[in-house]
Amino acid sequence: AIEKGNPEDIIIIDEDVPKYTDGTHIALEHGEKLTLRDLTNALLIESANDAAVAIAIHISGSVENFADLMNEKAKEIGALNTHFENPNGLPNEKHLTTAYDLAMIAKYAMKNKDFRDIVKNYTYIIPQTNKKDEARYLKSSNRLLYSTRKIEVDNKIIPIKYEGVNGVKSGYTKAA
């Protein structure tokens, strides 16, 4: 999306977005207008699955076409055992990857300044839209970037925030 879109593109949320959305979301509404920049931040900071679907439809016309682009790009950058069926990583029997492939994808993505500028943040504000009267305040679940809490590891108390961590998305599903 960062490579093929313009961050200032205005995206009008398609009526299909809710039917492809499960899990974490930012409550996008049919007809709502947001920039690609806002949706990309929602995806990469808040894990907004509805933003992933909206981006896919904007860039490629459908979730399926965008998944095809993702598969082509993954192969191009050296992912060996990856097949995407959707843009958000939600469970699908045909959707698979490996730790190695994810590392290759992350390595490639971190070469892109726009990507780096987003994933290093743990908060973002989407201003009010034509459908929402209030701003949306996003927060990353990647506590390695910001947490002040401490945990015990090998009988030592250490901070969760890890110096040197500069982004990329954490995320999970129960199925995964």
PDB file of C-alpha atoms in Angstrom:
ATOM      1  CA  ALA A   1       0.000   0.000   0.000  1.00  0.00           C
ATOM      2  CA  ILE A   2       2.830   2.403   0.831  1.00  0.00           C
ATOM      3  CA  GLU A   3       4.556   1.607  -2.467  1.00  0.00           C
ATOM      4  CA  LYS A   4       1.442   1.734  -4.664  1.00  0.00           C
ATOM      5  CA  GLY A   5      -0.641   4.446  -2.989  1.00  0.00           C
ATOM      6  CA  ASN A   6      -0.376   8.132  -2.232  1.00  0.00           C
ATOM      7  CA  PRO A   7      -0.628   8.926   1.511  1.00  0.00           C
ATOM      8  CA  GLU A   8      -2.942  11.841   0.695  1.00  0.00           C
ATOM      9  CA  ASP A   9      -5.388   9.671  -1.289  1.00  0.00           C
ATOM     10  CA  ILE A  10      -8.895  10.038   0.098  1.00  0.00           C
ATOM     11  CA  ILE A  11     -10.432   6.618   0.565  1.00  0.00           C
ATOM     12  CA  ILE A  12     -14.199   6.237   0.790  1.00  0.00           C
ATOM     13  CA  ILE A  13     -14.996   3.154   2.836  1.00  0.00           C
ATOM     14  CA  ASP A  14     -16.648   0.507   0.699  1.00  0.00           C
ATOM     15  CA  GLU A  15     -19.758  -1.330   1.878  1.00  0.00           C
ATOM     16  CA  ASP A  16     -17.800  -4.619   1.743  1.00  0.00           C
ATOM     17  CA  VAL A  17     -15.321  -3.560   4.449  1.00  0.00           C
ATOM     18  CA  PRO A  18     -17.432  -4.746   7.422  1.00  0.00           C
ATOM     19  CA  LYS A  19     -18.111  -8.205   5.920  1.00  0.00           C
ATOM     20  CA  TYR A  20     -14.364  -8.874   5.603  1.00  0.00           C
ATOM     21  CA  THR A  21     -13.566  -7.527   9.055  1.00  0.00           C
ATOM     22  CA  ASP A  22     -13.181  -9.405  12.301  1.00  0.00           C
ATOM     23  CA  GLY A  23     -11.048  -8.830  15.372  1.00  0.00           C
ATOM     24  CA  THR A  24      -9.368  -5.486  16.005  1.00  0.00           C
ATOM     25  CA  HIS A  25     -10.862  -2.562  14.113  1.00  0.00           C
ATOM     26  CA  ILE A  26     -11.419   1.204  14.231  1.00  0.00           C
ATOM     27  CA  ALA A  27     -15.158   1.037  13.458  1.00  0.00           C
ATOM     28  CA  LEU A  28     -14.965   2.250   9.883  1.00  0.00           C
ATOM     29  CA  GLU A  29     -18.356   3.063   8.394  1.00  0.00           C
ATOM     30  CA  HIS A  30     -19.627   2.698   4.841  1.00  0.00           C
ATOM     31  CA  GLY A  31     -19.098   6.046   3.089  1.00  0.00           C
ATOM     32  CA  GLU A  32     -16.586   7.327   5.636  1.00  0.00           C
ATOM     33  CA  LYS A  33     -13.664   9.291   4.135  1.00  0.00           C
ATOM     34  CA  LEU A  34     -10.110   8.927   5.436  1.00  0.00           C
ATOM     35  CA  THR A  35      -6.664   9.372   3.960  1.00  0.00           C
ATOM     36  CA  LEU A  36      -4.472   6.437   3.043  1.00  0.00           C
ATOM     37  CA  ARG A  37      -2.020   7.860   5.627  1.00  0.00           C
ATOM     38  CA  ASP A  38      -4.627   7.547   8.403  1.00  0.00           C
ATOM     39  CA  LEU A  39      -5.625   4.033   7.356  1.00  0.00           C
ATOM     40  CA  THR A  40      -2.013   2.881   7.071  1.00  0.00           C
ATOM     41  CA  ASN A  41      -1.283   4.207  10.564  1.00  0.00           C
ATOM     42  CA  ALA A  42      -4.436   2.470  11.863  1.00  0.00           C
ATOM     43  CA  LEU A  43      -3.268  -0.792  10.296  1.00  0.00           C
ATOM     44  CA  LEU A  44       0.340  -0.668  11.445  1.00  0.00           C
ATOM     45  CA  ILE A  45      -0.176   0.858  14.897  1.00  0.00           C
ATOM     46  CA  GLU A  46      -3.613  -0.333  16.056  1.00  0.00           C
ATOM     47  CA  SER A  47      -3.819  -3.581  14.012  1.00  0.00           C
ATOM     48  CA  ALA A  48      -7.052  -2.324  12.473  1.00  0.00           C
ATOM     49  CA  ASN A  49      -8.307  -5.170  10.309  1.00  0.00           C
ATOM     50  CA  ASP A  50     -10.980  -2.961   8.765  1.00  0.00           C
ATOM     51  CA  ALA A  51      -8.254  -0.523   7.665  1.00  0.00           C
ATOM     52  CA  ALA A  52      -6.405  -3.410   5.974  1.00  0.00           C
ATOM     53  CA  VAL A  53      -9.517  -4.326   3.996  1.00  0.00           C
ATOM     54  CA  ALA A  54     -10.228  -0.698   3.054  1.00  0.00           C
ATOM     55  CA  ILE A  55      -6.625  -0.262   1.855  1.00  0.00           C
ATOM     56  CA  ALA A  56      -6.781  -3.509  -0.151  1.00  0.00           C
ATOM     57  CA  ILE A  57      -9.978  -2.477  -1.914  1.00  0.00           C
ATOM     58  CA  HIS A  58      -8.572   0.996  -2.619  1.00  0.00           C
ATOM     59  CA  ILE A  59      -5.280  -0.263  -4.067  1.00  0.00           C
ATOM     60  CA  SER A  60      -6.496  -3.347  -5.952  1.00  0.00           C
ATOM     61  CA  GLY A  61     -10.260  -3.286  -6.173  1.00  0.00           C
ATOM     62  CA  SER A  62     -10.701  -6.346  -3.934  1.00  0.00           C
ATOM     63  CA  VAL A  63      -9.219  -8.288  -1.034  1.00  0.00           C
ATOM     64  CA  GLU A  64      -8.408 -11.163  -3.402  1.00  0.00           C
ATOM     65  CA  ASN A  65      -6.532  -8.975  -5.890  1.00  0.00           C
ATOM     66  CA  PHE A  66      -4.572  -7.332  -3.077  1.00  0.00           C
ATOM     67  CA  ALA A  67      -3.649 -10.743  -1.640  1.00  0.00           C
ATOM     68  CA  ASP A  68      -2.299 -11.636  -5.096  1.00  0.00           C
ATOM     69  CA  LEU A  69      -0.119  -8.495  -4.993  1.00  0.00           C
ATOM     70  CA  MET A  70       1.061  -9.444  -1.506  1.00  0.00           C
ATOM     71  CA  ASN A  71       2.001 -12.944  -2.693  1.00  0.00           C
ATOM     72  CA  GLU A  72       3.915 -11.555  -5.677  1.00  0.00           C
ATOM     73  CA  LYS A  73       5.818  -9.100  -3.456  1.00  0.00           C
ATOM     74  CA  ALA A  74       6.583 -11.756  -0.838  1.00  0.00           C
ATOM     75  CA  LYS A  75       8.089 -14.031  -3.484  1.00  0.00           C
ATOM     76  CA  GLU A  76      10.003 -11.110  -5.054  1.00  0.00           C
ATOM     77  CA  ILE A  77      11.709 -10.237  -1.753  1.00  0.00           C
ATOM     78  CA  GLY A  78      12.683 -13.795  -0.865  1.00  0.00           C
ATOM     79  CA  ALA A  79       9.836 -15.240   1.190  1.00  0.00           C
ATOM     80  CA  LEU A  80       9.955 -18.974   0.495  1.00  0.00           C
ATOM     81  CA  ASN A  81       6.902 -20.445   2.221  1.00  0.00           C
ATOM     82  CA  THR A  82       4.262 -17.735   2.352  1.00  0.00           C
ATOM     83  CA  HIS A  83       0.791 -17.525   0.905  1.00  0.00           C
ATOM     84  CA  PHE A  84      -1.590 -14.697   1.779  1.00  0.00           C
ATOM     85  CA  GLU A  85      -5.356 -14.890   1.425  1.00  0.00           C
ATOM     86  CA  ASN A  86      -6.165 -11.561   3.066  1.00  0.00           C
ATOM     87  CA  PRO A  87      -4.447  -8.260   3.901  1.00  0.00           C
ATOM     88  CA  ASN A  88      -4.780  -8.484   7.682  1.00  0.00           C
ATOM     89  CA  GLY A  89      -3.497 -11.922   8.640  1.00  0.00           C
ATOM     90  CA  LEU A  90      -6.790 -13.143  10.043  1.00  0.00           C
ATOM     91  CA  PRO A  91      -7.142 -16.943  10.034  1.00  0.00           C
ATOM     92  CA  ASN A  92      -7.679 -18.727   6.743  1.00  0.00           C
ATOM     93  CA  GLU A  93      -6.746 -22.357   6.031  1.00  0.00           C
ATOM     94  CA  LYS A  94      -4.800 -21.331   2.907  1.00  0.00           C
ATOM     95  CA  HIS A  95      -3.043 -18.422   4.631  1.00  0.00           C
ATOM     96  CA  LEU A  96       0.451 -19.338   5.861  1.00  0.00           C
ATOM     97  CA  THR A  97       3.933 -18.035   6.473  1.00  0.00           C
ATOM     98  CA  THR A  98       7.077 -18.806   8.455  1.00  0.00           C
ATOM     99  CA  ALA A  99       9.225 -16.878  10.915  1.00  0.00           C
ATOM    100  CA  TYR A 100      11.945 -16.700   8.245  1.00  0.00           C
ATOM    101  CA  ASP A 101       9.568 -15.257   5.670  1.00  0.00           C
ATOM    102  CA  LEU A 102       8.202 -12.711   8.131  1.00  0.00           C
ATOM    103  CA  ALA A 103      11.762 -11.649   8.897  1.00  0.00           C
ATOM    104  CA  MET A 104      12.453 -11.216   5.169  1.00  0.00           C
ATOM    105  CA  ILE A 105       9.278  -9.174   4.749  1.00  0.00           C
ATOM    106  CA  ALA A 106      10.100  -6.991   7.770  1.00  0.00           C
ATOM    107  CA  LYS A 107      13.673  -6.494   6.570  1.00  0.00           C
ATOM    108  CA  TYR A 108      12.390  -5.320   3.198  1.00  0.00           C
ATOM    109  CA  ALA A 109       9.702  -3.094   4.718  1.00  0.00           C
ATOM    110  CA  MET A 110      12.168  -1.398   7.084  1.00  0.00           C
ATOM    111  CA  LYS A 111      14.123  -0.150   4.054  1.00  0.00           C
ATOM    112  CA  ASN A 112      11.140   2.114   3.302  1.00  0.00           C
ATOM    113  CA  LYS A 113      11.319   5.431   5.197  1.00  0.00           C
ATOM    114  CA  ASP A 114       7.546   5.922   5.224  1.00  0.00           C
ATOM    115  CA  PHE A 115       7.071   2.476   6.742  1.00  0.00           C
ATOM    116  CA  ARG A 116       9.782   3.110   9.358  1.00  0.00           C
ATOM    117  CA  ASP A 117       8.222   6.466  10.241  1.00  0.00           C
ATOM    118  CA  ILE A 118       4.902   4.770  11.001  1.00  0.00           C
ATOM    119  CA  VAL A 119       5.990   1.628  12.859  1.00  0.00           C
ATOM    120  CA  LYS A 120       8.306   3.450  15.256  1.00  0.00           C
ATOM    121  CA  ASN A 121       5.262   5.199  16.748  1.00  0.00           C
ATOM    122  CA  TYR A 122       3.039   3.720  19.395  1.00  0.00           C
ATOM    123  CA  THR A 123       0.296   6.338  19.170  1.00  0.00           C
ATOM    124  CA  TYR A 124      -1.509   8.152  16.372  1.00  0.00           C
ATOM    125  CA  ILE A 125      -4.569  10.380  16.145  1.00  0.00           C
ATOM    126  CA  ILE A 126      -7.036  10.135  13.279  1.00  0.00           C
ATOM    127  CA  PRO A 127      -8.968  13.397  13.169  1.00  0.00           C
ATOM    128  CA  GLN A 128     -12.756  13.467  12.984  1.00  0.00           C
ATOM    129  CA  THR A 129     -14.234  12.415   9.665  1.00  0.00           C
ATOM    130  CA  ASN A 130     -17.448  12.911   7.765  1.00  0.00           C
ATOM    131  CA  LYS A 131     -18.900  10.009   9.826  1.00  0.00           C
ATOM    132  CA  LYS A 132     -17.176  10.424  13.213  1.00  0.00           C
ATOM    133  CA  ASP A 133     -17.541  13.534  15.371  1.00  0.00           C
ATOM    134  CA  GLU A 134     -14.529  12.738  17.522  1.00  0.00           C
ATOM    135  CA  ALA A 135     -10.902  11.926  16.786  1.00  0.00           C
ATOM    136  CA  ARG A 136      -9.730   8.338  17.090  1.00  0.00           C
ATOM    137  CA  TYR A 137      -6.770   7.816  19.431  1.00  0.00           C
ATOM    138  CA  LEU A 138      -4.756   4.796  18.360  1.00  0.00           C
ATOM    139  CA  LYS A 139      -2.259   2.904  20.491  1.00  0.00           C
ATOM    140  CA  SER A 140       0.079   0.073  19.572  1.00  0.00           C
ATOM    141  CA  SER A 141       0.060  -3.227  21.412  1.00  0.00           C
ATOM    142  CA  ASN A 142       3.831  -3.469  20.861  1.00  0.00           C
ATOM    143  CA  ARG A 143       4.933  -2.841  24.448  1.00  0.00           C
ATOM    144  CA  LEU A 144       8.577  -3.246  23.429  1.00  0.00           C
ATOM    145  CA  LEU A 145       8.281   0.325  22.090  1.00  0.00           C
ATOM    146  CA  TYR A 146       6.816   2.089  25.118  1.00  0.00           C
ATOM    147  CA  SER A 147       6.017   0.105  28.263  1.00  0.00           C
ATOM    148  CA  THR A 148       7.242   1.330  31.644  1.00  0.00           C
ATOM    149  CA  ARG A 149       6.388  -2.035  33.245  1.00  0.00           C
ATOM    150  CA  LYS A 150       8.989  -4.594  34.214  1.00  0.00           C
ATOM    151  CA  ILE A 151       8.951  -8.369  33.955  1.00  0.00           C
ATOM    152  CA  GLU A 152      11.012 -11.215  35.351  1.00  0.00           C
ATOM    153  CA  VAL A 153      13.270 -13.033  32.885  1.00  0.00           C
ATOM    154  CA  ASP A 154      15.820 -15.605  34.085  1.00  0.00           C
ATOM    155  CA  ASN A 155      15.397 -14.418  37.681  1.00  0.00           C
ATOM    156  CA  LYS A 156      16.121 -10.802  36.693  1.00  0.00           C
ATOM    157  CA  ILE A 157      13.678  -7.907  36.658  1.00  0.00           C
ATOM    158  CA  ILE A 158      13.958  -6.082  33.350  1.00  0.00           C
ATOM    159  CA  PRO A 159      11.897  -3.432  31.549  1.00  0.00           C
ATOM    160  CA  ILE A 160       9.478  -4.550  28.831  1.00  0.00           C
ATOM    161  CA  LYS A 161      10.539  -1.581  26.713  1.00  0.00           C
ATOM    162  CA  TYR A 162      13.606  -2.745  24.859  1.00  0.00           C
ATOM    163  CA  GLU A 163      16.262  -0.277  23.770  1.00  0.00           C
ATOM    164  CA  GLY A 164      16.926  -0.566  20.072  1.00  0.00           C
ATOM    165  CA  VAL A 165      13.428  -1.689  19.122  1.00  0.00           C
ATOM    166  CA  ASN A 166      12.363   0.602  16.314  1.00  0.00           C
ATOM    167  CA  GLY A 167       9.065  -0.821  15.238  1.00  0.00           C
ATOM    168  CA  VAL A 168       7.259  -3.396  13.172  1.00  0.00           C
ATOM    169  CA  LYS A 169       3.955  -4.808  14.235  1.00  0.00           C
ATOM    170  CA  SER A 170       3.183  -7.269  16.956  1.00  0.00           C
ATOM    171  CA  GLY A 171      -0.067  -9.128  16.721  1.00  0.00           C
ATOM    172  CA  TYR A 172      -1.746 -12.426  17.281  1.00  0.00           C
ATOM    173  CA  THR A 173      -4.932 -14.375  16.988  1.00  0.00           C
ATOM    174  CA  LYS A 174      -6.127 -17.231  19.183  1.00  0.00           C
ATOM    175  CA  ALA A 175      -6.047 -19.518  16.137  1.00  0.00           C
ATOM    176  CA  ALA A 176      -2.428 -18.603  15.392  1.00  0.00           C
TER     177      ALA A 176
END
